[in-house]
Each structure stands twice: as structure tokens, then as C-alpha cells.
Amino acid sequence: MNTINTIMISTETEFWNADEAFRYFYKKISKQGRKFADTRALFNVGFTIHKPQLNIISDEKRDWNLDYAKAEWQWYLSGNPYIKKLGEIYGKIPPIWERMADEKGRVNSNYGYQWERGFNGKMSQLDYVIDKLKKNKHTRQAAISIYDGKEHDQFATDTPCTYAVQFTNVENRLNMCVTMRSNDLWYGFCNDQYQFSKLLELVCNETGLDMGTYFHFAHNLHIYSNKLGL
């Protein structure tokens, strides 16, 4: 029997802000995460952030870069999947993006590029979501698909970590659910939560809804070995 599925680990599931979640899961994974390749990992982790707009990671050991996060958000807004554009905005291209880019400098994990993509020349996924929320307050179709298994032939250098993002109007407050196949707590979560909280803010502004909660689910939430014990 697979021990990954048989060992029960109790985790907290409610956090006020992203920094609280980061601090909690850094300790939790460090102490109770299972060895998985070059990481310690927890599996099938879901939790709620009640104030998504409080998206600053202030933990000193992390030394998170807000200027970079803002630049990445502007890159996402551009809908441009080429890392050259990020370099123009930020002043340099972080090495991780250089490793992920193909020979033309293109990546799949610019989520703005993904949500700006349309179907058969029709409206973008983001516009579709906004339109659905405006027309039907109880819609269950306000979802953006990012990872698409039918595009495996495009994932040679960069496989998107996020499956999908869904929005739901609950009593005139817009809740968001982000579902990920894999999430590195140190780099991925810290920057991704900022981008997704900004996306929630954008959709709130477009629909006139108040901001609700952000539910984050990762099948594999992990820390690489070189970031443990800091």
C-alpha cells in the first residue's frame, strides 16, 4: 500500500493573509513533509486566505521581492509569453525564466498569456469569466483553464503548475479557487499568490463585486532541499 496515502497529517486550513500561510507551511513541510525527489512535500493541501489583498510576504528569511512581483504582474497583464518582455519591464530576466523558456524565449507559465487566450478567435478566457459573472450571479462556469493536457507536446521546457482558476459570487462577494498540480512554497506560492490576488482584484473591479476569499489547492506542496532549515 502506498504510504503517501495512508499517513494522515493534520493541517490548518484557515489563514488571514498569505504571509501567515507561508510561515505555517514552511514549518509544517520542514517537519512533516515526505521526502519526494529533491524536496519535502505535503500532498493534497487546501487552505483559505480570508484577506487575499494582504499579499505581502514579510517573513525575513524569505526576503521576498515586491518589485519583482509587481513586474511579473505587469508582464501577465501584457499577455506576452516571451521573457524578453519581462526583462523590459523589470530590467533583467530572472534565471529561472531563462531556464524555462524555449529556444525562442517563449514560456507557457505566463498566466496572463493563458487567460488572454480565446477559443476559435472568440473572447479571451478572462473576458469570458467577467461576462459570465455579470450576466449570471450564480454561474458555475466562471473558470480559466491554464494547464491543458492536450498540449503536452508544448511542455518540453515549461509545464504550467496551475490547472485552473475559478470564481464564484457568494452573497455579492467574489471568491476565487486556484487549483495546482504542483506548487513550490518558497518561490512558486509566494509569487503566485500575489499574481492571483491581483487577478481577483481585477475581476472584482470589472464586475463591481466585493473581494471574498482565496482558496488555494496544491496536489503537491513542497520545499526544495536547499531551502530547508533556513
PDB file of N, CA and C in Angstrom, residues 23-105:
ATOM      1  N   ARG A  23       4.388  31.086   6.429  1.00  0.00           N
ATOM      2  CA  ARG A  23       5.114  30.734   7.655  1.00  0.00           C
ATOM      3  C   ARG A  23       4.656  29.380   8.200  1.00  0.00           C
ATOM      4  N   TYR A  24       3.348  29.164   8.187  1.00  0.00           N
ATOM      5  CA  TYR A  24       2.811  27.909   8.712  1.00  0.00           C
ATOM      6  C   TYR A  24       3.304  26.722   7.890  1.00  0.00           C
ATOM      7  N   PHE A  25       3.169  26.800   6.563  1.00  0.00           N
ATOM      8  CA  PHE A  25       3.516  25.650   5.739  1.00  0.00           C
ATOM      9  C   PHE A  25       5.023  25.451   5.609  1.00  0.00           C
ATOM     10  N   TYR A  26       5.806  26.506   5.787  1.00  0.00           N
ATOM     11  CA  TYR A  26       7.258  26.306   5.814  1.00  0.00           C
ATOM     12  C   TYR A  26       7.623  25.389   6.982  1.00  0.00           C
ATOM     13  N   LYS A  27       7.088  25.658   8.168  1.00  0.00           N
ATOM     14  CA  LYS A  27       7.359  24.816   9.339  1.00  0.00           C
ATOM     15  C   LYS A  27       6.749  23.426   9.158  1.00  0.00           C
ATOM     16  N   LYS A  28       5.528  23.384   8.642  1.00  0.00           N
ATOM     17  CA  LYS A  28       4.820  22.107   8.513  1.00  0.00           C
ATOM     18  C   LYS A  28       5.537  21.165   7.551  1.00  0.00           C
ATOM     19  N   ILE A  29       5.916  21.684   6.411  1.00  0.00           N
ATOM     20  CA  ILE A  29       6.601  20.848   5.427  1.00  0.00           C
ATOM     21  C   ILE A  29       7.980  20.450   5.931  1.00  0.00           C
ATOM     22  N   SER A  30       8.673  21.384   6.565  1.00  0.00           N
ATOM     23  CA  SER A  30      10.016  21.086   7.080  1.00  0.00           C
ATOM     24  C   SER A  30       9.986  19.947   8.081  1.00  0.00           C
ATOM     25  N   LYS A  31       8.958  19.921   8.934  1.00  0.00           N
ATOM     26  CA  LYS A  31       8.882  18.920   9.998  1.00  0.00           C
ATOM     27  C   LYS A  31       8.177  17.635   9.568  1.00  0.00           C
ATOM     28  N   GLN A  32       7.138  17.755   8.743  1.00  0.00           N
ATOM     29  CA  GLN A  32       6.298  16.596   8.458  1.00  0.00           C
ATOM     30  C   GLN A  32       6.197  16.242   6.981  1.00  0.00           C
ATOM     31  N   GLY A  33       6.825  17.034   6.126  1.00  0.00           N
ATOM     32  CA  GLY A  33       6.784  16.717   4.705  1.00  0.00           C
ATOM     33  C   GLY A  33       7.515  15.422   4.401  1.00  0.00           C
ATOM     34  N   ARG A  34       7.016  14.687   3.419  1.00  0.00           N
ATOM     35  CA  ARG A  34       7.650  13.442   2.998  1.00  0.00           C
ATOM     36  C   ARG A  34       8.743  13.734   1.977  1.00  0.00           C
ATOM     37  N   LYS A  35       9.820  12.956   2.041  1.00  0.00           N
ATOM     38  CA  LYS A  35      10.874  13.119   1.053  1.00  0.00           C
ATOM     39  C   LYS A  35      10.321  12.701  -0.304  1.00  0.00           C
ATOM     40  N   PHE A  36      10.443  13.581  -1.275  1.00  0.00           N
ATOM     41  CA  PHE A  36       9.895  13.318  -2.610  1.00  0.00           C
ATOM     42  C   PHE A  36      10.838  13.971  -3.615  1.00  0.00           C
ATOM     43  N   ALA A  37      11.655  13.132  -4.303  1.00  0.00           N
ATOM     44  CA  ALA A  37      12.726  13.636  -5.170  1.00  0.00           C
ATOM     45  C   ALA A  37      13.619  14.567  -4.339  1.00  0.00           C
ATOM     46  N   ASP A  38      13.900  15.761  -4.837  1.00  0.00           N
ATOM     47  CA  ASP A  38      14.779  16.686  -4.114  1.00  0.00           C
ATOM     48  C   ASP A  38      13.971  17.682  -3.292  1.00  0.00           C
ATOM     49  N   THR A  39      12.862  17.215  -2.688  1.00  0.00           N
ATOM     50  CA  THR A  39      12.003  18.104  -1.905  1.00  0.00           C
ATOM     51  C   THR A  39      11.500  17.389  -0.661  1.00  0.00           C
ATOM     52  N   ARG A  40      10.872  18.167   0.210  1.00  0.00           N
ATOM     53  CA  ARG A  40       9.954  17.667   1.226  1.00  0.00           C
ATOM     54  C   ARG A  40       8.580  18.144   0.788  1.00  0.00           C
ATOM     55  N   ALA A  41       7.583  17.279   0.851  1.00  0.00           N
ATOM     56  CA  ALA A  41       6.284  17.627   0.262  1.00  0.00           C
ATOM     57  C   ALA A  41       5.119  17.158   1.122  1.00  0.00           C
ATOM     58  N   LEU A  42       4.034  17.930   1.049  1.00  0.00           N
ATOM     59  CA  LEU A  42       2.726  17.526   1.542  1.00  0.00           C
ATOM     60  C   LEU A  42       1.825  17.352   0.327  1.00  0.00           C
ATOM     61  N   PHE A  43       0.851  16.445   0.457  1.00  0.00           N
ATOM     62  CA  PHE A  43       0.012  16.130  -0.687  1.00  0.00           C
ATOM     63  C   PHE A  43      -1.440  16.522  -0.434  1.00  0.00           C
ATOM     64  N   ASN A  44      -2.077  17.012  -1.501  1.00  0.00           N
ATOM     65  CA  ASN A  44      -3.499  17.372  -1.478  1.00  0.00           C
ATOM     66  C   ASN A  44      -3.801  18.357  -0.351  1.00  0.00           C
ATOM     67  N   VAL A  45      -3.137  19.487  -0.440  1.00  0.00           N
ATOM     68  CA  VAL A  45      -3.245  20.540   0.571  1.00  0.00           C
ATOM     69  C   VAL A  45      -4.169  21.648   0.060  1.00  0.00           C
ATOM     70  N   GLY A  46      -5.184  21.973   0.856  1.00  0.00           N
ATOM     71  CA  GLY A  46      -6.078  23.070   0.506  1.00  0.00           C
ATOM     72  C   GLY A  46      -6.287  23.982   1.702  1.00  0.00           C
ATOM     73  N   PHE A  47      -6.303  25.283   1.464  1.00  0.00           N
ATOM     74  CA  PHE A  47      -6.490  26.234   2.557  1.00  0.00           C
ATOM     75  C   PHE A  47      -7.081  27.534   2.029  1.00  0.00           C
ATOM     76  N   THR A  48      -7.695  28.291   2.934  1.00  0.00           N
ATOM     77  CA  THR A  48      -8.354  29.544   2.593  1.00  0.00           C
ATOM     78  C   THR A  48      -7.563  30.734   3.131  1.00  0.00           C
ATOM     79  N   ILE A  49      -7.396  31.746   2.293  1.00  0.00           N
ATOM     80  CA  ILE A  49      -6.844  33.035   2.706  1.00  0.00           C
ATOM     81  C   ILE A  49      -8.013  34.017   2.736  1.00  0.00           C
ATOM     82  N   HIS A  50      -8.313  34.546   3.906  1.00  0.00           N
ATOM     83  CA  HIS A  50      -9.517  35.365   4.062  1.00  0.00           C
ATOM     84  C   HIS A  50      -9.353  36.804   3.583  1.00  0.00           C
ATOM     85  N   LYS A  51      -8.126  37.291   3.540  1.00  0.00           N
ATOM     86  CA  LYS A  51      -7.857  38.634   3.033  1.00  0.00           C
ATOM     87  C   LYS A  51      -6.809  38.547   1.921  1.00  0.00           C
ATOM     88  N   PRO A  52      -7.218  38.161   0.727  1.00  0.00           N
ATOM     89  CA  PRO A  52      -6.261  37.985  -0.368  1.00  0.00           C
ATOM     90  C   PRO A  52      -5.482  39.252  -0.706  1.00  0.00           C
ATOM     91  N   GLN A  53      -6.092  40.412  -0.445  1.00  0.00           N
ATOM     92  CA  GLN A  53      -5.416  41.677  -0.753  1.00  0.00           C
ATOM     93  C   GLN A  53      -4.206  41.918   0.151  1.00  0.00           C
ATOM     94  N   LEU A  54      -4.117  41.186   1.261  1.00  0.00           N
ATOM     95  CA  LEU A  54      -2.935  41.267   2.132  1.00  0.00           C
ATOM     96  C   LEU A  54      -1.920  40.254   1.605  1.00  0.00           C
ATOM     97  N   ASN A  55      -1.276  40.613   0.501  1.00  0.00           N
ATOM     98  CA  ASN A  55      -0.495  39.655  -0.283  1.00  0.00           C
ATOM     99  C   ASN A  55       1.014  39.851  -0.181  1.00  0.00           C
ATOM    100  N   ILE A  56       1.473  40.569   0.840  1.00  0.00           N
ATOM    101  CA  ILE A  56       2.901  40.798   1.026  1.00  0.00           C
ATOM    102  C   ILE A  56       3.493  39.683   1.890  1.00  0.00           C
ATOM    103  N   ILE A  57       4.576  39.082   1.431  1.00  0.00           N
ATOM    104  CA  ILE A  57       5.291  38.068   2.210  1.00  0.00           C
ATOM    105  C   ILE A  57       6.390  38.787   2.982  1.00  0.00           C
ATOM    106  N   SER A  58       6.216  38.887   4.308  1.00  0.00           N
ATOM    107  CA  SER A  58       7.137  39.675   5.137  1.00  0.00           C
ATOM    108  C   SER A  58       8.111  38.823   5.945  1.00  0.00           C
ATOM    109  N   ASP A  59       8.010  37.506   5.838  1.00  0.00           N
ATOM    110  CA  ASP A  59       8.924  36.623   6.558  1.00  0.00           C
ATOM    111  C   ASP A  59      10.372  36.963   6.187  1.00  0.00           C
ATOM    112  N   GLU A  60      11.200  37.230   7.193  1.00  0.00           N
ATOM    113  CA  GLU A  60      12.550  37.736   6.943  1.00  0.00           C
ATOM    114  C   GLU A  60      13.423  36.747   6.187  1.00  0.00           C
ATOM    115  N   LYS A  61      13.326  35.478   6.513  1.00  0.00           N
ATOM    116  CA  LYS A  61      14.194  34.509   5.842  1.00  0.00           C
ATOM    117  C   LYS A  61      13.874  34.394   4.355  1.00  0.00           C
ATOM    118  N   ARG A  62      12.623  34.667   3.999  1.00  0.00           N
ATOM    119  CA  ARG A  62      12.232  34.573   2.587  1.00  0.00           C
ATOM    120  C   ARG A  62      12.757  35.754   1.781  1.00  0.00           C
ATOM    121  N   ASP A  63      12.814  36.962   2.375  1.00  0.00           N
ATOM    122  CA  ASP A  63      13.324  38.154   1.687  1.00  0.00           C
ATOM    123  C   ASP A  63      12.645  38.324   0.326  1.00  0.00           C
ATOM    124  N   TRP A  64      11.332  38.287   0.361  1.00  0.00           N
ATOM    125  CA  TRP A  64      10.519  38.338  -0.860  1.00  0.00           C
ATOM    126  C   TRP A  64      10.624  39.699  -1.535  1.00  0.00           C
ATOM    127  N   ASN A  65      10.619  39.721  -2.857  1.00  0.00           N
ATOM    128  CA  ASN A  65      10.855  40.928  -3.644  1.00  0.00           C
ATOM    129  C   ASN A  65       9.530  41.446  -4.229  1.00  0.00           C
ATOM    130  N   LEU A  66       8.967  42.463  -3.617  1.00  0.00           N
ATOM    131  CA  LEU A  66       7.700  43.033  -4.097  1.00  0.00           C
ATOM    132  C   LEU A  66       7.869  43.680  -5.466  1.00  0.00           C
ATOM    133  N   ASP A  67       9.008  44.332  -5.701  1.00  0.00           N
ATOM    134  CA  ASP A  67       9.223  44.966  -7.006  1.00  0.00           C
ATOM    135  C   ASP A  67       9.165  43.945  -8.127  1.00  0.00           C
ATOM    136  N   TYR A  68       9.754  42.787  -7.879  1.00  0.00           N
ATOM    137  CA  TYR A  68       9.680  41.744  -8.911  1.00  0.00           C
ATOM    138  C   TYR A  68       8.241  41.277  -9.103  1.00  0.00           C
ATOM    139  N   ALA A  69       7.526  41.056  -8.007  1.00  0.00           N
ATOM    140  CA  ALA A  69       6.137  40.590  -8.107  1.00  0.00           C
ATOM    141  C   ALA A  69       5.289  41.570  -8.913  1.00  0.00           C
ATOM    142  N   LYS A  70       5.509  42.859  -8.685  1.00  0.00           N
ATOM    143  CA  LYS A  70       4.773  43.875  -9.446  1.00  0.00           C
ATOM    144  C   LYS A  70       5.130  43.808 -10.925  1.00  0.00           C
ATOM    145  N   ALA A  71       6.406  43.591 -11.219  1.00  0.00           N
ATOM    146  CA  ALA A  71       6.842  43.491 -12.616  1.00  0.00           C
ATOM    147  C   ALA A  71       6.236  42.264 -13.292  1.00  0.00           C
ATOM    148  N   GLU A  72       6.196  41.154 -12.561  1.00  0.00           N
ATOM    149  CA  GLU A  72       5.601  39.946 -13.125  1.00  0.00           C
ATOM    150  C   GLU A  72       4.118  40.166 -13.412  1.00  0.00           C
ATOM    151  N   TRP A  73       3.431  40.883 -12.530  1.00  0.00           N
ATOM    152  CA  TRP A  73       2.024  41.180 -12.765  1.00  0.00           C
ATOM    153  C   TRP A  73       1.849  42.023 -14.038  1.00  0.00           C
ATOM    154  N   GLN A  74       2.693  43.010 -14.247  1.00  0.00           N
ATOM    155  CA  GLN A  74       2.608  43.813 -15.465  1.00  0.00           C
ATOM    156  C   GLN A  74       2.890  42.963 -16.709  1.00  0.00           C
ATOM    157  N   TRP A  75       3.799  42.033 -16.565  1.00  0.00           N
ATOM    158  CA  TRP A  75       4.089  41.104 -17.674  1.00  0.00           C
ATOM    159  C   TRP A  75       2.860  40.259 -17.973  1.00  0.00           C
ATOM    160  N   TYR A  76       2.206  39.751 -16.932  1.00  0.00           N
ATOM    161  CA  TYR A  76       0.989  38.983 -17.135  1.00  0.00           C
ATOM    162  C   TYR A  76      -0.079  39.829 -17.833  1.00  0.00           C
ATOM    163  N   LEU A  77      -0.220  41.069 -17.389  1.00  0.00           N
ATOM    164  CA  LEU A  77      -1.227  41.947 -17.997  1.00  0.00           C
ATOM    165  C   LEU A  77      -0.952  42.183 -19.481  1.00  0.00           C
ATOM    166  N   SER A  78       0.315  42.136 -19.875  1.00  0.00           N
ATOM    167  CA  SER A  78       0.663  42.355 -21.285  1.00  0.00           C
ATOM    168  C   SER A  78       0.192  41.205 -22.163  1.00  0.00           C
ATOM    169  N   GLY A  79       0.019  40.010 -21.571  1.00  0.00           N
ATOM    170  CA  GLY A  79      -0.372  38.845 -22.352  1.00  0.00           C
ATOM    171  C   GLY A  79       0.734  38.335 -23.261  1.00  0.00           C
ATOM    172  N   ASN A  80       1.949  38.812 -23.057  1.00  0.00           N
ATOM    173  CA  ASN A  80       3.085  38.461 -23.904  1.00  0.00           C
ATOM    174  C   ASN A  80       3.839  37.285 -23.285  1.00  0.00           C
ATOM    175  N   PRO A  81       3.942  36.127 -23.969  1.00  0.00           N
ATOM    176  CA  PRO A  81       4.570  34.949 -23.365  1.00  0.00           C
ATOM    177  C   PRO A  81       6.091  34.920 -23.484  1.00  0.00           C
ATOM    178  N   TYR A  82       6.700  35.984 -23.989  1.00  0.00           N
ATOM    179  CA  TYR A  82       8.150  35.983 -24.200  1.00  0.00           C
ATOM    180  C   TYR A  82       8.868  36.667 -23.037  1.00  0.00           C
ATOM    181  N   ILE A  83       9.955  36.020 -22.572  1.00  0.00           N
ATOM    182  CA  ILE A  83      10.658  36.531 -21.396  1.00  0.00           C
ATOM    183  C   ILE A  83      11.356  37.860 -21.671  1.00  0.00           C
ATOM    184  N   LYS A  84      11.574  38.176 -22.920  1.00  0.00           N
ATOM    185  CA  LYS A  84      12.160  39.475 -23.257  1.00  0.00           C
ATOM    186  C   LYS A  84      11.285  40.604 -22.722  1.00  0.00           C
ATOM    187  N   LYS A  85       9.973  40.424 -22.775  1.00  0.00           N
ATOM    188  CA  LYS A  85       9.046  41.448 -22.293  1.00  0.00           C
ATOM    189  C   LYS A  85       9.207  41.646 -20.789  1.00  0.00           C
ATOM    190  N   LEU A  86       9.367  40.558 -20.029  1.00  0.00           N
ATOM    191  CA  LEU A  86       9.606  40.683 -18.600  1.00  0.00           C
ATOM    192  C   LEU A  86      10.900  41.455 -18.344  1.00  0.00           C
ATOM    193  N   GLY A  87      11.932  41.195 -19.136  1.00  0.00           N
ATOM    194  CA  GLY A  87      13.186  41.916 -18.993  1.00  0.00           C
ATOM    195  C   GLY A  87      13.030  43.400 -19.231  1.00  0.00           C
ATOM    196  N   GLU A  88      12.177  43.763 -20.178  1.00  0.00           N
ATOM    197  CA  GLU A  88      11.926  45.185 -20.453  1.00  0.00           C
ATOM    198  C   GLU A  88      11.235  45.851 -19.265  1.00  0.00           C
ATOM    199  N   ILE A  89      10.337  45.119 -18.620  1.00  0.00           N
ATOM    200  CA  ILE A  89       9.580  45.682 -17.500  1.00  0.00           C
ATOM    201  C   ILE A  89      10.417  45.740 -16.227  1.00  0.00           C
ATOM    202  N   TYR A  90      11.127  44.651 -15.941  1.00  0.00           N
ATOM    203  CA  TYR A  90      11.838  44.506 -14.668  1.00  0.00           C
ATOM    204  C   TYR A  90      13.284  44.990 -14.734  1.00  0.00           C
ATOM    205  N   GLY A  91      13.829  45.069 -15.938  1.00  0.00           N
ATOM    206  CA  GLY A  91      15.224  45.488 -16.093  1.00  0.00           C
ATOM    207  C   GLY A  91      16.178  44.326 -16.260  1.00  0.00           C
ATOM    208  N   LYS A  92      15.727  43.121 -15.967  1.00  0.00           N
ATOM    209  CA  LYS A  92      16.530  41.912 -16.163  1.00  0.00           C
ATOM    210  C   LYS A  92      15.592  40.717 -16.173  1.00  0.00           C
ATOM    211  N   ILE A  93      16.112  39.595 -16.653  1.00  0.00           N
ATOM    212  CA  ILE A  93      15.313  38.375 -16.707  1.00  0.00           C
ATOM    213  C   ILE A  93      15.827  37.419 -15.649  1.00  0.00           C
ATOM    214  N   PRO A  94      15.013  37.065 -14.658  1.00  0.00           N
ATOM    215  CA  PRO A  94      15.450  36.101 -13.644  1.00  0.00           C
ATOM    216  C   PRO A  94      15.868  34.778 -14.287  1.00  0.00           C
ATOM    217  N   PRO A  95      16.945  34.157 -13.783  1.00  0.00           N
ATOM    218  CA  PRO A  95      17.463  32.914 -14.378  1.00  0.00           C
ATOM    219  C   PRO A  95      16.428  31.803 -14.493  1.00  0.00           C
ATOM    220  N   ILE A  96      15.484  31.718 -13.539  1.00  0.00           N
ATOM    221  CA  ILE A  96      14.500  30.646 -13.600  1.00  0.00           C
ATOM    222  C   ILE A  96      13.672  30.719 -14.877  1.00  0.00           C
ATOM    223  N   TRP A  97      13.356  31.930 -15.326  1.00  0.00           N
ATOM    224  CA  TRP A  97      12.586  32.077 -16.559  1.00  0.00           C
ATOM    225  C   TRP A  97      13.439  31.757 -17.774  1.00  0.00           C
ATOM    226  N   GLU A  98      14.723  32.060 -17.708  1.00  0.00           N
ATOM    227  CA  GLU A  98      15.609  31.719 -18.818  1.00  0.00           C
ATOM    228  C   GLU A  98      15.701  30.204 -18.989  1.00  0.00           C
ATOM    229  N   ARG A  99      15.703  29.478 -17.870  1.00  0.00           N
ATOM    230  CA  ARG A  99      15.760  28.016 -17.937  1.00  0.00           C
ATOM    231  C   ARG A  99      14.467  27.427 -18.482  1.00  0.00           C
ATOM    232  N   MET A 100      13.354  28.083 -18.221  1.00  0.00           N
ATOM    233  CA  MET A 100      12.061  27.551 -18.623  1.00  0.00           C
ATOM    234  C   MET A 100      11.691  27.893 -20.067  1.00  0.00           C
ATOM    235  N   ALA A 101      12.310  28.915 -20.625  1.00  0.00           N
ATOM    236  CA  ALA A 101      11.939  29.380 -21.959  1.00  0.00           C
ATOM    237  C   ALA A 101      12.436  28.417 -23.039  1.00  0.00           C
ATOM    238  N   ASP A 102      11.707  28.381 -24.146  1.00  0.00           N
ATOM    239  CA  ASP A 102      12.165  27.575 -25.278  1.00  0.00           C
ATOM    240  C   ASP A 102      13.205  28.358 -26.070  1.00  0.00           C
ATOM    241  N   GLU A 103      13.613  27.809 -27.201  1.00  0.00           N
ATOM    242  CA  GLU A 103      14.689  28.440 -27.989  1.00  0.00           C
ATOM    243  C   GLU A 103      14.303  29.820 -28.510  1.00  0.00           C
ATOM    244  N   LYS A 104      13.011  30.126 -28.538  1.00  0.00           N
ATOM    245  CA  LYS A 104      12.555  31.443 -28.990  1.00  0.00           C
ATOM    246  C   LYS A 104      12.314  32.410 -27.827  1.00  0.00           C
ATOM    247  N   GLY A 105      12.549  31.932 -26.592  1.00  0.00           N
ATOM    248  CA  GLY A 105      12.327  32.777 -25.427  1.00  0.00           C
ATOM    249  C   GLY A 105      10.888  32.816 -24.970  1.00  0.00           C
TER     250      GLY A 105
END
